């Protein structure tokens, strides 16, 4: 019988199963989880079974959502069940269920003095009160939310001190238990941040090909920063987030298509997002993302748009437009498909026509600064906003293209937006690199981690330029790099004597020249190896080598914070009898977070400066 995939498991179910284990069984849990690989088979009635030896069978019975959301849906035939190692191991080997598969928890109404209305639940639609000048009138988090955030901080600090090497199923379960408490208290944003960290720990421990230590480092920074703000009460109710995306009335909207973008998630979801331009340059999106991976992402590019009965697919919407009555819009610009929404297709606008053309005339440095600042303040995994500019391609260099923004702009690097080999992004970028001197109108996202780097989603011809793209009429003036495939006849004929697509470096890289990489390496060392790895990496002469280059470059703040992190990681207190004891992870997590936040701000400033 061929192996079957394990169904997703709700975080609280796994946390409860691990909590019921004895200390002796917890030490064996990670080995038992690894033993489950490839053992799951499909049983009768839609169940999934995993056998341990001849007499022990663990059976999972997913609910209507396809996930195991209750403890009774996971049973074991051994005598120790449900407090057995087999059941906890199978649950630990299963993927984590997404938040939308678990019934949303409604936080209890906070107690309030008589005559004083309680603070509103995050996400609820209430009438806006009149502005009040006193600071005391500002609504605050409930005591239950503060306590849940404090518990999440402690669990995250323990996970950070353990690192990937020691962040096994037991550490993950403690973090999941704290995340569940945060959900019950009405902190869905904190819960989502904790789930991203747990998924990152799992991916790193399993050494998946797509695993990036920098992504896990960013996830830890977001979780710790959010938990610290909530636990202190400084974040306010708006920092709690919403369990589901909240939509507000947007009235009547006329939106024009910009491009399509394939969507691939680490949890197996795939689909498409169509980007739209609204009044006054506002950006909107219509998404169709479901389970299915890359095959779903490829097919969704021509799927029908489920919005107000509009008879359009995403390919037509990307080159057309909609007149929407009764529109509903989320905070991040996503258009909702409620019952009262009515949409009528309208003629789109070419990139060379107004109002779309105005989107590409904004000064590039100003647009990049606004995009990166918005991404830094956005919760979750929201990336930078779209950026449009006109560039001249100079050629290929290593794994990217070098281009210059027209009208005296900076040198920029064009990198693949989605590197999956089944998507045409990389192929299209290679073909563009074979035509040095071609000028393009590019729509993409600035890379917040690289100097002067743009990840293009679509390209089009530059109005009035002779050496530019020649696209088919039905493409309406732009090519979606994730779906359309550029051919040789779409490019101008190269001038005689033109060199092939090669180029030198793209100019000075202030991010690479700055010694901030030392701080980044120290932070990532802590995520990978935990507190002890940071102490070893910065012990003795290495600590001097860490701070001196930073101070020479004028980065005294980064040097002080990094040295403080190294000192805290190496601190070993003693008890009243003089014996060494483990230090509390709280101070270490605060030192790590301070250095991580400073590094993020410094790198963002350098990236913004590189676009000048």
Coordinates of C-alpha atoms in Angstrom, one line a residue:
X1 CA 0.0 0.0 0.0
X2 CA 1.4 3.4 -1.0
X3 CA 2.1 6.0 1.7
X4 CA -0.5 8.7 2.3
X5 CA 0.1 12.2 3.4
X6 CA -0.8 13.0 7.0
X7 CA -3.7 15.4 7.5
X8 CA -3.1 18.9 9.0
X9 CA -3.4 19.1 12.8
X10 CA -4.6 22.0 14.8
X11 CA -1.8 23.5 16.9
X12 CA -3.6 23.1 20.2
X13 CA -4.2 19.3 19.6
X14 CA -0.4 18.8 19.2
X15 CA 0.4 21.0 22.2
X16 CA -2.0 19.0 24.4
X17 CA -0.6 15.7 23.2
X18 CA 3.0 16.7 24.0
X19 CA 2.0 18.2 27.4
X20 CA 0.6 14.9 28.5
X21 CA 3.9 13.0 27.9
X22 CA 6.2 12.3 30.8
X23 CA 9.7 13.7 30.9
X24 CA 11.2 10.4 29.8
X25 CA 8.9 10.1 26.7
X26 CA 9.6 13.7 25.7
X27 CA 13.3 12.9 25.3
X28 CA 12.3 10.3 22.8
X29 CA 9.7 12.3 20.9
X30 CA 11.9 13.8 18.1
X31 CA 13.2 10.3 17.2
X32 CA 9.7 9.0 17.1
X33 CA 8.5 11.8 14.9
X34 CA 11.3 11.0 12.4
X35 CA 10.3 7.3 12.5
X36 CA 6.8 8.3 11.2
X37 CA 8.1 9.4 7.8
X38 CA 6.5 7.4 5.0
X39 CA 4.4 5.1 7.3
X40 CA 1.0 6.7 6.9
X41 CA -1.5 4.8 4.8
X42 CA -5.2 5.5 4.0
X43 CA -7.6 3.5 6.1
X44 CA -11.3 3.0 5.9
X45 CA -13.8 5.8 6.1
X46 CA -11.3 8.5 5.1
X47 CA -9.0 7.8 8.1
X48 CA -5.2 7.8 8.0
X49 CA -3.3 5.1 9.9
X50 CA 0.3 4.8 11.1
X51 CA 1.5 1.5 12.5
X52 CA 4.2 1.1 15.1
X53 CA 5.3 -2.6 15.3
X54 CA 2.7 -5.3 15.1
X55 CA 0.3 -4.3 17.9
X56 CA 0.2 -0.5 17.9
X57 CA -1.9 1.5 15.4
X58 CA -2.5 5.3 15.5
X59 CA -5.6 6.4 13.6
X60 CA -6.4 10.0 12.5
X61 CA -10.0 10.8 11.6
X62 CA -10.0 14.3 10.1
X63 CA -13.1 16.5 10.5
X64 CA -15.1 18.1 7.7
X65 CA -12.4 20.7 7.1
X66 CA -9.9 17.9 6.4
X67 CA -7.9 18.7 9.5
X68 CA -7.6 17.1 12.9
X69 CA -9.1 19.8 15.1
X70 CA -10.1 17.8 18.2
X71 CA -8.1 15.4 20.5
X72 CA -10.6 12.6 20.0
X73 CA -9.9 12.5 16.2
X74 CA -6.4 11.0 17.0
X75 CA -6.5 7.6 18.8
X76 CA -3.9 5.0 19.5
X77 CA -4.4 1.3 20.3
X78 CA -1.6 1.0 22.9
X79 CA -2.3 0.8 26.6
X80 CA -0.8 4.2 27.4
X81 CA -3.1 6.1 25.1
X82 CA -3.9 9.0 24.9
X83 CA -0.8 9.8 26.9
X84 CA 1.5 7.8 24.7
X85 CA 4.5 8.5 22.5
X86 CA 3.0 7.0 19.4
X87 CA 0.0 9.4 19.2
X88 CA 2.2 12.5 20.0
X89 CA 4.7 11.5 17.4
X90 CA 2.2 11.1 14.6
X91 CA 0.6 14.5 15.5
X92 CA 4.1 16.0 15.6
X93 CA 4.9 14.6 12.1
X94 CA 1.7 16.0 10.6
X95 CA 1.6 19.5 9.1
X96 CA 0.1 22.4 11.1
X97 CA -3.4 23.4 10.1
X98 CA -4.0 26.9 9.0
X99 CA -5.9 29.3 11.2
X100 CA -8.9 29.4 8.9
X101 CA -9.5 25.7 9.4
X102 CA -9.9 26.1 13.1
X103 CA -13.1 27.7 14.5
X104 CA -12.2 31.3 15.4
X105 CA -12.1 32.0 19.1
X106 CA -14.1 34.8 20.5
X107 CA -12.3 36.5 23.4
X108 CA -14.3 37.1 26.5
X109 CA -15.8 40.5 27.0
X110 CA -13.5 42.5 29.4
X111 CA -14.8 43.6 32.7
X112 CA -15.2 47.3 32.9
X113 CA -16.4 49.8 35.5
X114 CA -20.1 50.6 35.6
X115 CA -21.1 53.0 32.9
X116 CA -17.8 52.6 31.0
X117 CA -18.1 50.7 27.7
X118 CA -15.5 47.9 27.2
X119 CA -12.8 48.4 24.6
X120 CA -13.9 47.0 21.2
X121 CA -12.8 43.6 20.1
X122 CA -10.2 43.8 17.3
X123 CA -11.8 43.7 13.9
X124 CA -15.2 44.7 15.0
X125 CA -16.9 47.5 13.1
X126 CA -17.8 50.4 15.5
X127 CA -18.6 54.0 15.1
X128 CA -15.5 56.2 15.3
X129 CA -15.5 58.3 18.5
X130 CA -14.7 61.9 18.6
X131 CA -11.0 62.6 19.1
X132 CA -10.0 63.0 22.8
X133 CA -6.9 64.9 23.9
X134 CA -6.2 62.9 27.0
X135 CA -3.9 59.9 26.9
X136 CA -6.0 58.1 29.5
X137 CA -8.9 57.8 27.1
X138 CA -6.9 55.7 24.7
X139 CA -8.3 52.1 24.7
X140 CA -6.0 49.5 26.1
X141 CA -5.6 45.7 25.8
X142 CA -7.5 43.5 28.2
X143 CA -5.7 41.8 31.1
X144 CA -6.2 38.4 29.4
X145 CA -4.6 39.7 26.2
X146 CA -1.6 41.1 28.1
X147 CA -1.2 37.8 30.0
X148 CA -1.4 35.8 26.8
X149 CA 1.2 38.0 25.1
X150 CA 3.5 37.6 28.1
X151 CA 3.2 33.8 27.9
X152 CA 3.9 34.0 24.1
X153 CA 7.0 36.1 24.8
X154 CA 8.4 33.5 27.2
X155 CA 7.7 30.6 24.8
X156 CA 9.3 32.5 21.9
X157 CA 12.3 33.4 24.1
X158 CA 12.8 29.7 25.0
X159 CA 12.6 28.7 21.4
X160 CA 15.1 31.4 20.4
X161 CA 17.5 30.3 23.2
X162 CA 17.2 26.7 21.9
X163 CA 17.7 27.5 18.2
X164 CA 17.0 25.1 15.4
X165 CA 19.4 22.5 16.7
X166 CA 17.5 22.1 20.0
X167 CA 14.1 23.4 18.8
X168 CA 12.4 20.0 18.5
X169 CA 8.8 18.9 18.9
X170 CA 8.7 19.7 22.6
X171 CA 9.9 23.3 22.1
X172 CA 7.5 23.7 19.2
X173 CA 4.6 22.4 21.2
X174 CA 5.2 25.0 24.0
X175 CA 5.2 27.7 21.4
X176 CA 2.0 26.3 19.9
X177 CA 0.3 26.1 23.3
X178 CA 1.2 29.8 23.8
X179 CA -0.1 30.6 20.3
X180 CA -3.4 28.9 21.1
X181 CA -3.7 30.9 24.3
X182 CA -3.1 34.0 22.2
X183 CA -5.9 33.0 19.9
X184 CA -8.3 32.4 22.7
X185 CA -7.4 35.9 24.1
X186 CA -8.2 37.5 20.8
X187 CA -4.6 38.0 19.5
X188 CA -4.8 36.4 16.0
X189 CA -1.8 38.4 14.6
X190 CA 0.4 37.1 17.4
X191 CA -0.8 33.6 16.8
X192 CA 0.0 33.8 13.1
X193 CA 3.5 35.0 13.9
X194 CA 4.1 32.1 16.2
X195 CA 2.8 29.6 13.6
X196 CA 5.3 31.0 11.1
X197 CA 8.1 30.5 13.5
X198 CA 7.1 26.9 14.2
X199 CA 6.8 26.1 10.5
X200 CA 10.2 27.7 10.0
X201 CA 11.7 25.6 12.7
X202 CA 10.3 22.5 11.1
X203 CA 11.5 23.4 7.7
X204 CA 15.0 24.2 9.0
X205 CA 15.2 20.9 11.0
X206 CA 14.1 18.9 8.0
X207 CA 16.5 20.8 5.8
X208 CA 14.1 21.5 3.0
X209 CA 15.6 22.9 -0.2
X210 CA 13.6 26.1 0.0
X211 CA 14.6 26.8 3.6
X212 CA 16.3 30.2 4.3
X213 CA 17.8 31.0 7.6
X214 CA 17.2 34.7 7.0
X215 CA 13.4 34.0 6.7
X216 CA 13.3 32.3 10.1
X217 CA 15.4 35.1 11.6
X218 CA 12.8 37.6 10.3
X219 CA 10.0 35.5 11.7
X220 CA 11.6 35.4 15.1
X221 CA 12.0 39.2 15.0
X222 CA 8.4 39.8 14.1
X223 CA 7.1 37.4 16.8
X224 CA 9.3 38.8 19.6
X225 CA 8.6 42.4 18.6
X226 CA 4.9 41.9 18.5
X227 CA 4.7 39.9 21.7
X228 CA 6.8 42.5 23.6
X229 CA 4.6 45.4 22.4
X230 CA 1.4 43.5 23.3
X231 CA 2.8 42.3 26.7
X232 CA 3.7 45.9 27.6
X233 CA 0.4 47.3 26.4
X234 CA 2.1 49.7 24.1
X235 CA 0.6 48.2 21.0
X236 CA -3.0 48.9 21.8
X237 CA -6.0 46.9 20.5
X238 CA -5.0 47.6 16.9
X239 CA -1.9 45.4 17.5
X240 CA -4.1 42.4 18.2
X241 CA -5.1 42.0 14.5
X242 CA -8.2 40.3 13.2
X243 CA -9.1 36.6 13.1
X244 CA -10.3 37.0 9.5
X245 CA -9.6 39.6 7.0
X246 CA -12.0 42.5 7.7
X247 CA -13.6 44.3 4.7
X248 CA -15.0 47.8 4.8
X249 CA -17.4 49.4 2.4
X250 CA -15.6 51.0 -0.5
X251 CA -18.6 52.4 -2.5
X252 CA -18.2 52.5 -6.2
X253 CA -14.8 51.9 -7.7
X254 CA -13.4 51.9 -11.2
X255 CA -10.2 49.7 -11.3
X256 CA -7.8 49.0 -14.2
X257 CA -5.7 45.9 -14.6
X258 CA -1.9 46.2 -14.1
X259 CA -0.7 42.6 -14.2
X260 CA -1.1 39.0 -12.9
X261 CA 1.3 37.4 -10.4
X262 CA 1.5 33.7 -9.7
X263 CA 1.3 32.9 -5.9
X264 CA 3.1 29.9 -4.3
X265 CA 3.1 29.4 -0.5
X266 CA 5.3 27.1 1.6
X267 CA 2.2 25.3 2.9
X268 CA 1.2 24.0 -0.5
X269 CA -1.2 26.7 -1.7
X270 CA -1.1 28.1 -5.2
X271 CA -3.0 30.6 -7.3
X272 CA -2.9 34.0 -8.8
X273 CA -3.1 37.7 -7.7
X274 CA -4.2 40.3 -10.2
X275 CA -3.0 43.8 -9.4
X276 CA -5.4 46.7 -10.1
X277 CA -5.0 50.5 -10.2
X278 CA -7.8 52.5 -8.7
X279 CA -8.6 56.2 -8.3
X280 CA -5.8 58.5 -7.2
X281 CA -3.2 55.8 -7.8
X282 CA -4.5 53.4 -5.1
X283 CA -3.6 49.8 -5.6
X284 CA -6.0 46.9 -5.2
X285 CA -5.8 43.1 -5.7
X286 CA -8.1 40.2 -6.6
X287 CA -6.7 36.9 -5.5
X288 CA -7.6 33.2 -6.1
X289 CA -5.4 31.1 -3.9
X290 CA -6.2 27.5 -3.0
X291 CA -4.5 24.2 -2.2
X292 CA -2.6 22.8 -5.2
X293 CA 0.9 24.2 -5.4
X294 CA 2.6 25.2 -8.7
X295 CA 0.0 23.4 -10.9
X296 CA -2.7 25.5 -9.3
X297 CA -0.7 28.6 -9.7
X298 CA -0.2 27.9 -13.4
X299 CA -3.8 27.2 -14.1
X300 CA -5.2 30.0 -12.1
X301 CA -3.9 32.6 -14.5
X302 CA -6.8 31.9 -16.8
X303 CA -9.4 31.1 -14.1
X304 CA -12.6 33.0 -13.8
X305 CA -12.7 36.1 -11.5
X306 CA -15.2 35.5 -8.6
X307 CA -16.2 39.1 -8.1
X308 CA -19.7 40.4 -8.4
X309 CA -20.7 38.2 -11.3
X310 CA -18.1 39.7 -13.6
X311 CA -17.7 37.6 -16.8
X312 CA -13.9 37.9 -16.9
X313 CA -10.9 35.6 -16.2
X314 CA -7.7 36.8 -14.5
X315 CA -6.0 37.2 -17.9
X316 CA -8.7 39.5 -19.1
X317 CA -8.9 41.4 -15.9
X318 CA -5.1 42.1 -16.0
X319 CA -5.6 43.8 -19.3
X320 CA -9.0 45.2 -18.8
X321 CA -10.9 46.7 -15.9
X322 CA -14.0 46.6 -13.7
X323 CA -16.7 49.1 -12.6
X324 CA -17.6 47.9 -9.1
X325 CA -20.7 48.9 -7.2
X326 CA -20.9 48.2 -3.5
X327 CA -17.2 47.3 -3.3
X328 CA -15.7 45.9 -0.1
X329 CA -12.1 46.5 0.5
X330 CA -9.7 45.1 3.2
X331 CA -7.0 47.1 4.8
X332 CA -4.3 45.7 2.5
X333 CA -6.3 46.6 -0.6
X334 CA -7.9 43.2 -1.4
X335 CA -11.3 43.4 -3.0
X336 CA -14.1 41.3 -1.4
X337 CA -16.7 39.3 -3.2
X338 CA -19.7 39.8 -1.0
X339 CA -23.3 39.3 -1.9
X340 CA -23.9 43.0 -2.5
X341 CA -20.9 43.5 -4.8
X342 CA -21.7 44.0 -8.5
X343 CA -19.0 44.3 -11.1
X344 CA -19.2 45.2 -14.8
X345 CA -16.2 44.8 -17.2
X346 CA -14.9 48.0 -18.7
X347 CA -12.2 48.7 -21.2
X348 CA -8.7 48.7 -19.7
X349 CA -5.9 51.2 -20.2
X350 CA -2.5 50.6 -21.8
X351 CA 0.5 51.3 -19.7
X352 CA 1.2 54.3 -21.9
X353 CA -2.3 55.7 -21.3
X354 CA -3.5 57.7 -18.3
X355 CA -4.1 57.1 -15.4
X356 CA -1.8 54.1 -15.6
X357 CA 1.1 55.9 -17.2
X358 CA 1.3 58.3 -14.1
X359 CA 2.1 55.3 -12.0
X360 CA 5.5 55.0 -13.8
X361 CA 6.4 58.7 -13.6
X362 CA 6.9 58.9 -9.8
X363 CA 10.5 59.6 -8.7
X364 CA 12.0 56.1 -8.1
X365 CA 13.7 56.9 -4.8
X366 CA 10.5 58.4 -3.4
X367 CA 8.5 55.4 -4.5
X368 CA 11.0 52.9 -3.1
X369 CA 11.1 54.7 0.3
X370 CA 7.3 54.6 0.6
X371 CA 7.2 51.0 -0.5
X372 CA 9.8 49.8 2.0
X373 CA 8.4 51.8 4.9
X374 CA 4.9 50.4 4.2
X375 CA 6.3 46.8 4.1
X376 CA 8.2 47.4 7.4
X377 CA 5.0 48.5 9.2
X378 CA 2.8 45.8 7.7
X379 CA 2.1 42.6 9.7
X380 CA 2.6 39.1 8.6
X381 CA 4.3 38.3 5.3
X382 CA 3.2 41.4 3.3
X383 CA 5.9 42.4 0.8
X384 CA 6.8 45.8 -0.5
X385 CA 4.2 47.7 -2.6
X386 CA 4.5 47.6 -6.4
X387 CA 7.0 50.0 -8.1
X388 CA 7.0 51.2 -11.7
X389 CA 9.9 52.7 -13.7
X390 CA 11.5 52.8 -17.1
X391 CA 14.9 51.2 -17.4
X392 CA 17.6 50.5 -20.0
X393 CA 18.9 46.9 -19.9
X394 CA 22.7 46.9 -19.9
X395 CA 23.1 43.1 -19.8
X396 CA 23.5 40.1 -17.6
X397 CA 25.8 39.7 -14.6
X398 CA 25.9 36.5 -12.6
X399 CA 22.3 35.6 -11.7
X400 CA 20.7 39.0 -12.4
X401 CA 20.4 41.7 -15.1
X402 CA 21.9 45.1 -14.7
X403 CA 19.8 48.1 -15.8
X404 CA 19.8 51.8 -15.5
X405 CA 16.7 53.8 -14.6
X406 CA 16.1 56.3 -17.4
X407 CA 16.5 60.1 -17.1
X408 CA 19.6 59.9 -14.8
X409 CA 18.4 57.3 -12.4
X410 CA 20.5 54.7 -10.5
X411 CA 21.8 51.4 -11.7
X412 CA 19.5 48.6 -10.5
X413 CA 19.6 44.8 -10.5
X414 CA 16.7 42.9 -12.0
X415 CA 16.3 39.5 -10.2
X416 CA 13.8 36.7 -10.7
X417 CA 10.5 37.3 -8.8
X418 CA 9.5 33.6 -8.6
X419 CA 12.4 31.2 -9.2
X420 CA 10.3 28.0 -9.6
X421 CA 11.4 26.3 -12.8
X422 CA 7.9 25.6 -14.0
X423 CA 7.1 29.3 -14.0
X424 CA 8.5 31.4 -17.0
X425 CA 10.0 34.2 -14.8
X426 CA 13.6 33.0 -15.1
X427 CA 13.3 32.2 -18.8
X428 CA 11.8 35.6 -19.6
X429 CA 14.5 37.4 -17.7
X430 CA 17.3 35.4 -19.5
X431 CA 15.7 36.4 -22.8
X432 CA 15.6 40.0 -21.9
X433 CA 19.3 39.8 -20.9
X434 CA 20.1 38.7 -24.5
X435 CA 19.1 42.1 -25.8
X436 CA 21.4 44.8 -24.2
X437 CA 20.3 48.3 -24.9
X438 CA 16.5 47.5 -24.9
X439 CA 14.5 49.9 -22.9
X440 CA 11.6 48.6 -20.8
X441 CA 8.7 49.8 -18.6
X442 CA 9.0 47.5 -15.6
X443 CA 6.5 46.8 -12.9
X444 CA 7.8 44.9 -9.8
X445 CA 8.7 44.9 -6.2
X446 CA 11.9 46.4 -4.7
X447 CA 13.8 43.8 -2.8
X448 CA 14.0 44.9 0.9
X449 CA 17.1 42.8 1.5
X450 CA 19.3 43.8 -1.4
X451 CA 20.7 47.1 -2.6
X452 CA 18.9 48.7 -5.6
X453 CA 17.2 45.4 -6.6
X454 CA 13.9 45.1 -8.4
X455 CA 12.0 41.8 -8.9
X456 CA 9.9 42.5 -12.0
X457 CA 6.4 41.0 -12.4
X458 CA 5.6 42.5 -15.8
X459 CA 7.3 44.5 -18.5
X460 CA 6.1 46.7 -21.4
X461 CA 7.4 49.0 -24.1
X462 CA 8.5 52.6 -23.3
X463 CA 6.3 55.1 -25.2
X464 CA 8.3 56.9 -27.8
X465 CA 11.4 54.7 -27.6
X466 CA 12.7 53.0 -30.8
X467 CA 14.6 50.2 -29.0
X468 CA 11.8 48.7 -27.0
X469 CA 9.4 45.8 -26.9
X470 CA 7.0 45.0 -29.7
X471 CA 4.2 43.1 -28.0
X472 CA 1.1 41.6 -29.6
X473 CA -2.0 43.8 -29.8
X474 CA -4.0 41.4 -27.6
X475 CA -1.4 41.8 -24.7
X476 CA -2.6 45.4 -24.3
X477 CA 0.9 46.8 -23.9
X478 CA 2.5 44.6 -21.3
X479 CA 3.7 41.0 -20.7
X480 CA 3.1 39.2 -17.4
X481 CA 6.4 37.5 -16.7
X482 CA 4.8 34.7 -14.7
X483 CA 2.4 33.7 -17.4
X484 CA 3.4 35.2 -20.8
X485 CA 6.5 34.0 -22.6
X486 CA 8.6 36.5 -24.5
X487 CA 9.9 35.5 -27.9
X488 CA 12.6 36.8 -30.2
X489 CA 10.2 38.8 -32.4
X490 CA 9.0 40.7 -29.3
X491 CA 12.4 42.5 -29.2
X492 CA 13.9 45.1 -31.5
X493 CA 16.6 43.9 -33.8
X494 CA 20.1 44.4 -32.2
X495 CA 22.3 47.1 -33.7
X496 CA 25.3 45.8 -35.7
X497 CA 28.3 45.2 -33.5
X498 CA 26.3 45.0 -30.3
X499 CA 27.9 42.8 -27.7
X500 CA 26.0 39.8 -26.3
X501 CA 24.1 40.3 -23.1
X502 CA 27.0 40.7 -20.6
X503 CA 27.7 43.6 -18.2
X504 CA 29.9 44.6 -15.4
X505 CA 28.9 45.1 -11.8
X506 CA 25.9 47.3 -11.0
X507 CA 27.9 49.9 -9.2
X508 CA 28.6 50.3 -5.5
X509 CA 26.6 48.2 -3.1
X510 CA 26.4 50.1 0.2
X511 CA 24.7 47.2 1.9
X512 CA 27.5 44.8 1.0
X513 CA 30.2 47.3 1.8
X514 CA 28.9 47.9 5.3
X515 CA 30.1 45.5 8.0
X516 CA 26.5 44.9 9.1
X517 CA 26.9 41.4 7.8
X518 CA 28.7 40.6 11.0
X519 CA 25.6 41.5 13.0
X520 CA 23.4 39.5 10.6
X521 CA 25.7 36.5 10.9
X522 CA 25.6 36.7 14.7
X523 CA 21.8 36.9 14.8
X524 CA 21.4 34.0 12.3
X525 CA 23.9 32.0 14.3
X526 CA 21.7 32.4 17.3
X527 CA 18.6 31.2 15.4
X528 CA 20.5 28.2 14.0
X529 CA 22.4 27.1 17.1
X530 CA 20.8 28.9 20.0
X531 CA 22.2 30.9 22.8
X532 CA 25.3 28.7 23.2
X533 CA 26.3 29.2 19.5
X534 CA 26.2 33.0 19.9
X535 CA 28.4 32.7 23.0
X536 CA 30.9 30.6 21.2
X537 CA 30.9 32.7 18.1
X538 CA 31.6 35.9 20.0
X539 CA 34.0 34.6 22.7
X540 CA 37.4 36.1 23.3
X541 CA 39.1 37.8 20.4
X542 CA 36.1 37.3 18.2
X543 CA 34.1 39.8 20.3
X544 CA 36.7 42.5 19.5
X545 CA 36.6 41.6 15.8
X546 CA 32.8 42.1 16.0
X547 CA 32.7 45.6 17.3
X548 CA 35.8 47.3 15.9
X549 CA 34.8 47.2 12.1
X550 CA 31.4 48.4 13.0
X551 CA 32.7 51.4 14.9
X552 CA 35.1 52.3 12.2
X553 CA 32.2 52.4 9.8
X554 CA 30.3 54.8 12.1
X555 CA 27.9 52.1 13.3
X556 CA 28.5 52.5 17.0
X557 CA 24.9 51.6 17.9
X558 CA 25.1 48.3 16.0
X559 CA 28.4 47.5 17.7
X560 CA 27.1 48.2 21.2
X561 CA 24.0 46.1 20.7
X562 CA 25.9 43.2 19.1
X563 CA 28.4 43.2 21.9
X564 CA 25.7 43.4 24.5
X565 CA 24.0 40.3 22.8
X566 CA 27.3 38.4 22.9
X567 CA 27.9 39.3 26.6
X568 CA 24.4 38.2 27.6
X569 CA 24.6 35.0 25.6
X570 CA 27.9 34.1 27.5
X571 CA 26.5 35.0 30.9
X572 CA 26.2 32.1 33.2
X573 CA 24.8 33.0 36.7
X574 CA 25.4 30.9 39.8
X575 CA 23.1 29.8 42.5
X576 CA 23.5 30.4 46.3
X577 CA 25.9 27.5 46.4
X578 CA 28.1 28.8 43.6
X579 CA 26.9 26.2 41.1
X580 CA 26.4 27.3 37.4
X581 CA 22.8 27.5 36.4
X582 CA 21.1 28.2 33.1
X583 CA 20.3 31.9 32.6
X584 CA 16.8 33.1 32.0
X585 CA 16.1 33.4 28.3
X586 CA 14.2 36.7 28.8
X587 CA 17.2 39.0 28.9
X588 CA 18.9 37.1 26.1
X589 CA 15.7 37.5 23.9
X590 CA 15.6 41.2 24.6
X591 CA 19.2 41.7 23.7
X592 CA 18.7 39.6 20.5
X593 CA 15.6 41.6 19.6
X594 CA 17.2 45.0 20.1
X595 CA 20.1 44.0 17.8
X596 CA 17.7 42.5 15.2
X597 CA 15.4 45.6 15.1
X598 CA 18.4 48.0 14.8
X599 CA 19.9 45.9 12.0
X600 CA 16.6 45.8 10.1
X601 CA 16.3 49.6 10.3
X602 CA 19.9 50.2 9.3
X603 CA 19.7 47.8 6.3
X604 CA 16.4 49.4 5.2
X605 CA 18.1 52.8 5.3
X606 CA 21.0 51.6 3.2
X607 CA 18.7 49.9 0.7
X608 CA 16.7 53.1 0.3
X609 CA 19.9 55.1 -0.2
X610 CA 21.1 52.7 -2.9
X611 CA 18.2 53.8 -5.1
X612 CA 19.6 57.4 -5.2

